[in-house]
Structures are given as C-alpha cells and as structure tokens.
Amino acid sequence: MTDTRSALDAAASEAPTFSDVNALAEFLVLDTDPQDARLTEAEAEAFLRLFLTLDQALRETISQKRYLHSFGVAEAAITLARHYGWPAPKLRQVAIAALMHDFARETDFETLLQEAARLNVPLSALDYKIPLVLHARVGPAWLKSRFDITDPEILAAVAAHTTCGHGMAPDIAPTSLLIYVADKIEHRTRDTAWHAPAWRIACAGEPDALARAALWCLDESVKHLIRRGVLIHPESVMARNKLLLLLRTPNTGDPNR
C-alpha cells in the first residue's frame, strides 16, 4: 500500500491506494492495532471469502467506471476511519458498506421497483419521483437477502448514502456519515473541487469534524440540486437540520438566538 495522492493539504494526503481488491482485503485482516483482538485464522478466511464474494458480485452488476468509484469510496472510508482511530473491526465494517454502497446503482428503475416489492422494501410516494434514491433502498435488501449481511450499521450506511438520511429519523450515526462523506470525496473518479475542502474539514482534528464534513457535502449537494431545479428528498432536509442542531450552528434567521 502506498500513498499516491497528490494532496492539496496534509489531511488529504493520508488517503492510501491499493493495487487491487485482494490487497485491500488483506490489509483489513492484517492491519490490526495492538489493542484489537486479532482475527483467528478461520475468522480471517471467512472475512476474505465474504469480501471477495461481494467484490465479484459487484463487478458483475455495475460498470467498470462505477466499480472504480466504489473501490475509491472504500479507500476513502478506510482512510477516514483510520484517521479517527477506529478499531480494526470497524474498518472491516465500513469497508463492506463503502464497497457495496452502489450495488444497485445501475439497475433500471422498473427492476428496482420489482425488487422493492419482492423484498418488501417500503417506498414513499416521493421515492417514485426521485428514482436515484431507489438504489439506496434496494441495495441493503440485496445485501441481506443474497449474502446474509445483517449488521445494522452496514445496512443503514448503504441506505443513507444518497440522502444522508433514511426514513423520518435521519441516521447520522458515525458509520453512515463516514460512508456519505467518502462517497463524495474519493479521489479515483470525483472532481477535486469536492474532495479538497471536504478532506480538510473531515481531518481538521476537531471532535465533530466528521459531522461538519457531512454537512458541507450535504450543503453542496443541495445547492447542486437547486441549480438543476429538481426535487430535493425530505430525508436530505431532515438530515441537514439534524446535523445543524447537532453542531449548534448559529441560525441567523431565528430572532430568539
């Protein structure tokens, strides 16, 4: 593993690259902090088998360009998780969520609707009018039904990666926020206009740096949607409000503040 990022600042330069998915998977089972309990040989083999099976299914489902993006998101997610000092089990968790977040991204609208019905995935009326969110609804159901992945944090992170929220109570758990940010700032396919400032915010060293990075990315996404004149999913609005309240950002429009 080498650091090949031409960084705009020291924080961004932390992002590693891996030669292929095998190198990434081996890193996840071998790079264990001293305080973490090492995986047994059987546990390591089981994780490698699952991760490579997921990778193969992903390659068979999405385009090479989309796969490159997904791989980049896994790299970015691992970088952020290591920067925050998350333990090795958490790195493996975020790596799966990051790699598979776009599992259903290139599946056509009608098929996604059929899969949602088949797997009893609840959809709101607005979901039908904003097709992009459907892949984030079906993706977690596929991971659960096809690979028996039941980790609630993995499933929630995949579900929340498009709108930064899911359902009426937006999920702003750290794993979900990290995947949301990593999706926006991976360096293999994303524009540097996105990942340079976001990396600086995410790695600023503040206790709430991850939440602030997610808010910045969410704000940029909302601005982009407004410029395009398209619908904004209420989950994004609710997630933004929840992040603002969490960070206690001053609301200049509130006369009581």
mmCIF file of C-alpha atoms in Angstrom:
data_model
loop_
_atom_site.group_PDB
_atom_site.id
_atom_site.type_symbol
_atom_site.label_atom_id
_atom_site.label_comp_id
_atom_site.label_asym_id
_atom_site.label_seq_id
_atom_site.Cartn_x
_atom_site.Cartn_y
_atom_site.Cartn_z
ATOM 1 C CA MET A 1 0.000 0.000 0.000
ATOM 2 C CA THR A 2 1.410 3.382 -0.971
ATOM 3 C CA ASP A 3 0.298 6.961 -0.641
ATOM 4 C CA THR A 4 -0.089 8.172 -4.217
ATOM 5 C CA ARG A 5 -2.343 11.110 -3.547
ATOM 6 C CA SER A 6 -1.101 14.460 -4.779
ATOM 7 C CA ALA A 7 -2.534 16.300 -1.816
ATOM 8 C CA LEU A 8 -3.749 19.845 -1.583
ATOM 9 C CA ASP A 9 -3.123 19.656 2.119
ATOM 10 C CA ALA A 10 -1.726 17.249 4.678
ATOM 11 C CA ALA A 11 -5.112 15.793 5.585
ATOM 12 C CA ALA A 12 -5.954 14.823 2.039
ATOM 13 C CA SER A 13 -2.562 13.187 1.573
ATOM 14 C CA GLU A 14 -3.472 10.494 4.074
ATOM 15 C CA ALA A 15 -5.589 8.627 1.514
ATOM 16 C CA PRO A 16 -3.955 5.314 0.551
ATOM 17 C CA THR A 17 -4.399 3.428 -2.668
ATOM 18 C CA PHE A 18 -4.432 -0.334 -3.073
ATOM 19 C CA SER A 19 -3.299 -2.236 -6.138
ATOM 20 C CA ASP A 20 -6.477 -4.329 -6.203
ATOM 21 C CA VAL A 21 -9.248 -5.700 -4.037
ATOM 22 C CA ASN A 22 -7.055 -8.545 -2.768
ATOM 23 C CA ALA A 23 -4.543 -6.064 -1.357
ATOM 24 C CA LEU A 24 -7.355 -4.100 0.271
ATOM 25 C CA ALA A 25 -8.921 -7.215 1.791
ATOM 26 C CA GLU A 26 -5.597 -8.499 3.113
ATOM 27 C CA PHE A 27 -4.900 -5.104 4.661
ATOM 28 C CA LEU A 28 -8.203 -5.292 6.507
ATOM 29 C CA VAL A 29 -7.352 -8.598 8.177
ATOM 30 C CA LEU A 30 -3.658 -7.934 8.781
ATOM 31 C CA ASP A 31 -3.503 -4.274 9.805
ATOM 32 C CA THR A 32 -4.760 -4.729 13.347
ATOM 33 C CA ASP A 33 -3.983 -2.288 16.119
ATOM 34 C CA PRO A 34 -2.188 -3.802 19.132
ATOM 35 C CA GLN A 35 -5.212 -3.216 21.366
ATOM 36 C CA ASP A 36 -7.527 -5.065 18.985
ATOM 37 C CA ALA A 37 -8.077 -8.763 19.265
ATOM 38 C CA ARG A 38 -6.615 -10.339 16.147
ATOM 39 C CA LEU A 39 -8.846 -12.440 13.970
ATOM 40 C CA THR A 40 -8.356 -16.149 14.195
ATOM 41 C CA GLU A 41 -7.246 -17.844 11.006
ATOM 42 C CA ALA A 42 -10.773 -19.105 10.439
ATOM 43 C CA GLU A 43 -12.252 -15.628 11.023
ATOM 44 C CA ALA A 44 -9.769 -14.051 8.641
ATOM 45 C CA GLU A 45 -10.527 -16.614 5.959
ATOM 46 C CA ALA A 46 -14.267 -16.098 6.425
ATOM 47 C CA PHE A 47 -13.929 -12.330 6.067
ATOM 48 C CA LEU A 48 -11.725 -12.613 2.991
ATOM 49 C CA ARG A 49 -14.145 -15.060 1.409
ATOM 50 C CA LEU A 50 -17.118 -12.765 2.072
ATOM 51 C CA PHE A 51 -15.333 -9.605 0.920
ATOM 52 C CA LEU A 52 -14.102 -11.162 -2.324
ATOM 53 C CA THR A 53 -17.524 -12.700 -2.970
ATOM 54 C CA LEU A 54 -19.100 -9.266 -2.549
ATOM 55 C CA ASP A 55 -16.496 -7.760 -4.844
ATOM 56 C CA GLN A 56 -17.185 -10.329 -7.551
ATOM 57 C CA ALA A 57 -20.934 -9.745 -7.328
ATOM 58 C CA LEU A 58 -20.347 -6.010 -7.563
ATOM 59 C CA ARG A 59 -18.174 -6.359 -10.673
ATOM 60 C CA GLU A 60 -20.888 -8.446 -12.319
ATOM 61 C CA THR A 61 -23.578 -5.871 -11.532
ATOM 62 C CA ILE A 62 -22.087 -2.443 -12.280
ATOM 63 C CA SER A 63 -19.842 -0.886 -14.922
ATOM 64 C CA GLN A 64 -16.075 -0.640 -14.633
ATOM 65 C CA LYS A 65 -16.292 3.118 -14.066
ATOM 66 C CA ARG A 66 -18.822 2.670 -11.270
ATOM 67 C CA TYR A 67 -16.698 -0.103 -9.781
ATOM 68 C CA LEU A 68 -13.667 2.201 -9.778
ATOM 69 C CA HIS A 69 -15.744 4.753 -7.875
ATOM 70 C CA SER A 70 -16.887 2.130 -5.355
ATOM 71 C CA PHE A 71 -13.320 0.946 -4.831
ATOM 72 C CA GLY A 72 -12.267 4.548 -4.305
ATOM 73 C CA VAL A 73 -15.006 5.030 -1.724
ATOM 74 C CA ALA A 74 -13.688 2.012 0.174
ATOM 75 C CA GLU A 75 -10.198 3.533 0.152
ATOM 76 C CA ALA A 76 -11.501 6.889 1.358
ATOM 77 C CA ALA A 77 -13.642 5.280 4.057
ATOM 78 C CA ILE A 78 -10.704 3.266 5.371
ATOM 79 C CA THR A 79 -8.548 6.399 5.399
ATOM 80 C CA LEU A 80 -11.094 8.389 7.378
ATOM 81 C CA ALA A 81 -11.765 5.546 9.813
ATOM 82 C CA ARG A 82 -8.027 5.151 10.484
ATOM 83 C CA HIS A 83 -7.663 8.926 10.893
ATOM 84 C CA TYR A 84 -10.366 8.843 13.579
ATOM 85 C CA GLY A 85 -8.677 5.939 15.312
ATOM 86 C CA TRP A 86 -11.486 3.479 14.717
ATOM 87 C CA PRO A 87 -10.536 -0.121 15.593
ATOM 88 C CA ALA A 88 -9.888 -2.809 13.015
ATOM 89 C CA PRO A 89 -13.372 -4.415 13.288
ATOM 90 C CA LYS A 90 -14.870 -1.018 12.439
ATOM 91 C CA LEU A 91 -12.586 -0.698 9.417
ATOM 92 C CA ARG A 92 -13.877 -4.015 8.090
ATOM 93 C CA GLN A 93 -17.431 -2.856 8.678
ATOM 94 C CA VAL A 94 -17.034 0.445 6.822
ATOM 95 C CA ALA A 95 -15.094 -1.252 4.008
ATOM 96 C CA ILE A 96 -18.042 -3.538 3.234
ATOM 97 C CA ALA A 97 -20.542 -0.669 3.355
ATOM 98 C CA ALA A 98 -18.320 1.539 1.212
ATOM 99 C CA LEU A 99 -17.539 -1.079 -1.422
ATOM 100 C CA MET A 100 -21.186 -2.126 -1.773
ATOM 101 C CA HIS A 101 -22.954 1.215 -1.391
ATOM 102 C CA ASP A 102 -23.757 1.416 -5.124
ATOM 103 C CA PHE A 103 -24.559 -2.273 -5.580
ATOM 104 C CA ALA A 104 -27.956 -1.453 -7.126
ATOM 105 C CA ARG A 105 -26.964 1.878 -8.695
ATOM 106 C CA GLU A 106 -27.070 0.784 -12.341
ATOM 107 C CA THR A 107 -30.146 -1.412 -12.102
ATOM 108 C CA ASP A 108 -33.016 0.017 -14.127
ATOM 109 C CA PHE A 109 -35.956 1.751 -12.467
ATOM 110 C CA GLU A 110 -38.568 -0.915 -13.225
ATOM 111 C CA THR A 111 -36.367 -3.708 -11.911
ATOM 112 C CA LEU A 112 -35.691 -1.747 -8.735
ATOM 113 C CA LEU A 113 -39.423 -1.317 -8.224
ATOM 114 C CA GLN A 114 -39.950 -5.055 -8.732
ATOM 115 C CA GLU A 115 -37.145 -5.883 -6.301
ATOM 116 C CA ALA A 116 -38.512 -3.471 -3.719
ATOM 117 C CA ALA A 117 -41.898 -5.191 -3.951
ATOM 118 C CA ARG A 118 -40.372 -8.674 -3.854
ATOM 119 C CA LEU A 119 -38.235 -7.895 -0.817
ATOM 120 C CA ASN A 120 -40.890 -5.852 0.985
ATOM 121 C CA VAL A 121 -38.827 -2.666 0.882
ATOM 122 C CA PRO A 122 -41.043 0.264 1.902
ATOM 123 C CA LEU A 123 -41.104 3.194 -0.521
ATOM 124 C CA SER A 124 -42.530 6.656 -0.015
ATOM 125 C CA ALA A 125 -44.587 8.478 -2.640
ATOM 126 C CA LEU A 126 -41.633 10.750 -3.323
ATOM 127 C CA ASP A 127 -39.280 7.811 -3.859
ATOM 128 C CA TYR A 128 -41.157 7.110 -7.094
ATOM 129 C CA LYS A 129 -40.500 10.669 -8.262
ATOM 130 C CA ILE A 130 -36.789 10.665 -7.333
ATOM 131 C CA PRO A 131 -35.534 7.433 -8.923
ATOM 132 C CA LEU A 132 -31.953 7.952 -7.714
ATOM 133 C CA VAL A 133 -32.924 7.039 -4.157
ATOM 134 C CA LEU A 134 -34.285 3.630 -5.156
ATOM 135 C CA HIS A 135 -30.854 2.007 -5.385
ATOM 136 C CA ALA A 136 -30.211 3.033 -1.779
ATOM 137 C CA ARG A 137 -33.468 1.324 -0.787
ATOM 138 C CA VAL A 138 -32.859 -1.920 -2.649
ATOM 139 C CA GLY A 139 -29.102 -2.217 -2.041
ATOM 140 C CA PRO A 140 -29.354 -3.073 1.674
ATOM 141 C CA ALA A 141 -32.126 -5.585 0.951
ATOM 142 C CA TRP A 142 -29.897 -7.309 -1.607
ATOM 143 C CA LEU A 143 -27.006 -7.483 0.857
ATOM 144 C CA LYS A 144 -29.295 -9.051 3.430
ATOM 145 C CA SER A 145 -31.104 -11.487 1.160
ATOM 146 C CA ARG A 146 -28.189 -12.547 -1.062
ATOM 147 C CA PHE A 147 -25.260 -12.504 1.366
ATOM 148 C CA ASP A 148 -26.907 -12.728 4.784
ATOM 149 C CA ILE A 149 -25.397 -9.411 5.861
ATOM 150 C CA THR A 150 -27.433 -8.301 8.860
ATOM 151 C CA ASP A 151 -25.088 -5.800 10.522
ATOM 152 C CA PRO A 152 -27.465 -2.855 11.108
ATOM 153 C CA GLU A 153 -24.701 -0.267 10.715
ATOM 154 C CA ILE A 154 -23.670 -1.605 7.309
ATOM 155 C CA LEU A 155 -27.258 -1.725 6.092
ATOM 156 C CA ALA A 156 -28.054 1.731 7.476
ATOM 157 C CA ALA A 157 -24.953 3.274 5.907
ATOM 158 C CA VAL A 158 -25.822 1.889 2.479
ATOM 159 C CA ALA A 159 -29.413 3.075 2.874
ATOM 160 C CA ALA A 160 -28.334 6.599 3.872
ATOM 161 C CA HIS A 161 -25.531 7.211 1.396
ATOM 162 C CA THR A 162 -27.660 9.094 -1.152
ATOM 163 C CA THR A 163 -29.695 11.458 1.019
ATOM 164 C CA CYS A 164 -27.552 11.385 4.191
ATOM 165 C CA GLY A 165 -30.663 10.105 5.917
ATOM 166 C CA HIS A 166 -33.167 7.293 5.819
ATOM 167 C CA GLY A 167 -36.745 7.432 6.975
ATOM 168 C CA MET A 168 -38.346 10.019 9.229
ATOM 169 C CA ALA A 169 -35.481 9.840 11.729
ATOM 170 C CA PRO A 170 -32.319 10.525 9.698
ATOM 171 C CA ASP A 171 -29.460 8.228 10.572
ATOM 172 C CA ILE A 172 -26.452 10.329 11.430
ATOM 173 C CA ALA A 173 -24.539 7.548 13.143
ATOM 174 C CA PRO A 174 -20.783 7.857 12.554
ATOM 175 C CA THR A 175 -20.626 4.914 10.132
ATOM 176 C CA SER A 176 -23.387 6.378 7.973
ATOM 177 C CA LEU A 177 -21.818 9.842 7.993
ATOM 178 C CA LEU A 178 -18.435 8.398 7.084
ATOM 179 C CA ILE A 179 -19.805 6.494 4.076
ATOM 180 C CA TYR A 180 -21.749 9.571 2.961
ATOM 181 C CA VAL A 181 -18.592 11.692 3.050
ATOM 182 C CA ALA A 182 -16.359 9.036 1.495
ATOM 183 C CA ASP A 183 -18.817 8.701 -1.388
ATOM 184 C CA LYS A 184 -18.329 12.384 -2.179
ATOM 185 C CA ILE A 185 -14.577 12.699 -1.769
ATOM 186 C CA GLU A 186 -12.993 9.533 -3.151
ATOM 187 C CA HIS A 187 -10.119 10.518 -5.420
ATOM 188 C CA ARG A 188 -10.358 7.937 -8.207
ATOM 189 C CA THR A 189 -13.347 9.432 -10.040
ATOM 190 C CA ARG A 190 -14.527 12.520 -8.127
ATOM 191 C CA ASP A 191 -13.747 16.134 -9.038
ATOM 192 C CA THR A 192 -11.058 17.645 -6.807
ATOM 193 C CA ALA A 193 -13.330 20.645 -6.247
ATOM 194 C CA TRP A 194 -15.299 18.327 -3.986
ATOM 195 C CA HIS A 195 -12.669 16.368 -2.123
ATOM 196 C CA ALA A 196 -10.113 19.081 -1.335
ATOM 197 C CA PRO A 197 -12.208 21.199 1.070
ATOM 198 C CA ALA A 198 -14.099 18.173 2.382
ATOM 199 C CA TRP A 199 -10.867 16.368 3.273
ATOM 200 C CA ARG A 200 -9.664 19.467 5.130
ATOM 201 C CA ILE A 201 -12.870 19.632 7.146
ATOM 202 C CA ALA A 202 -13.025 15.883 7.815
ATOM 203 C CA CYS A 203 -9.433 15.755 9.028
ATOM 204 C CA ALA A 204 -9.339 19.090 10.862
ATOM 205 C CA GLY A 205 -8.779 17.428 14.206
ATOM 206 C CA GLU A 206 -11.998 18.708 15.782
ATOM 207 C CA PRO A 207 -14.233 16.286 17.727
ATOM 208 C CA ASP A 208 -17.140 16.934 15.357
ATOM 209 C CA ALA A 209 -15.053 17.008 12.165
ATOM 210 C CA LEU A 210 -16.919 14.109 10.534
ATOM 211 C CA ALA A 211 -20.322 15.704 11.113
ATOM 212 C CA ARG A 212 -19.054 19.028 9.770
ATOM 213 C CA ALA A 213 -17.691 17.323 6.654
ATOM 214 C CA ALA A 214 -21.026 15.574 6.114
ATOM 215 C CA LEU A 215 -22.852 18.885 6.488
ATOM 216 C CA TRP A 216 -20.527 20.551 3.974
ATOM 217 C CA CYS A 217 -21.064 17.735 1.451
ATOM 218 C CA LEU A 218 -24.809 17.812 2.037
ATOM 219 C CA ASP A 219 -24.936 21.572 1.544
ATOM 220 C CA GLU A 220 -23.033 21.263 -1.732
ATOM 221 C CA SER A 221 -25.372 18.503 -2.905
ATOM 222 C CA VAL A 222 -28.474 20.538 -2.079
ATOM 223 C CA LYS A 223 -27.053 23.584 -3.878
ATOM 224 C CA HIS A 224 -26.383 21.427 -6.917
ATOM 225 C CA LEU A 225 -29.962 20.122 -6.911
ATOM 226 C CA ILE A 226 -31.345 23.643 -6.551
ATOM 227 C CA ARG A 227 -29.287 24.847 -9.514
ATOM 228 C CA ARG A 228 -30.704 21.969 -11.558
ATOM 229 C CA GLY A 229 -34.229 22.800 -10.464
ATOM 230 C CA VAL A 230 -35.041 19.258 -9.353
ATOM 231 C CA LEU A 231 -36.755 17.754 -6.326
ATOM 232 C CA ILE A 232 -34.871 17.531 -3.038
ATOM 233 C CA HIS A 233 -35.742 14.499 -0.960
ATOM 234 C CA PRO A 234 -37.070 15.447 2.504
ATOM 235 C CA GLU A 235 -34.610 12.997 4.057
ATOM 236 C CA SER A 236 -31.784 15.302 2.974
ATOM 237 C CA VAL A 237 -33.535 18.301 4.500
ATOM 238 C CA MET A 238 -34.157 16.430 7.754
ATOM 239 C CA ALA A 239 -30.571 15.159 7.871
ATOM 240 C CA ARG A 240 -29.245 18.671 7.300
ATOM 241 C CA ASN A 241 -31.422 20.083 10.080
ATOM 242 C CA LYS A 242 -30.339 17.311 12.421
ATOM 243 C CA LEU A 243 -26.679 17.975 11.672
ATOM 244 C CA LEU A 244 -27.153 21.707 12.203
ATOM 245 C CA LEU A 245 -28.774 21.063 15.564
ATOM 246 C CA LEU A 246 -26.056 18.587 16.472
ATOM 247 C CA LEU A 247 -23.337 21.090 15.653
ATOM 248 C CA ARG A 248 -25.291 24.000 17.147
ATOM 249 C CA THR A 249 -24.571 26.094 14.091
ATOM 250 C CA PRO A 250 -25.985 29.604 14.616
ATOM 251 C CA ASN A 251 -29.267 30.139 12.795
ATOM 252 C CA THR A 252 -29.268 33.828 11.853
ATOM 253 C CA GLY A 253 -32.907 33.594 10.809
ATOM 254 C CA ASP A 254 -34.053 32.789 14.341
ATOM 255 C CA PRO A 255 -34.735 36.011 16.284
ATOM 256 C CA ASN A 256 -34.591 34.095 19.568
ATOM 257 C CA ARG A 257 -30.912 33.272 19.125
#
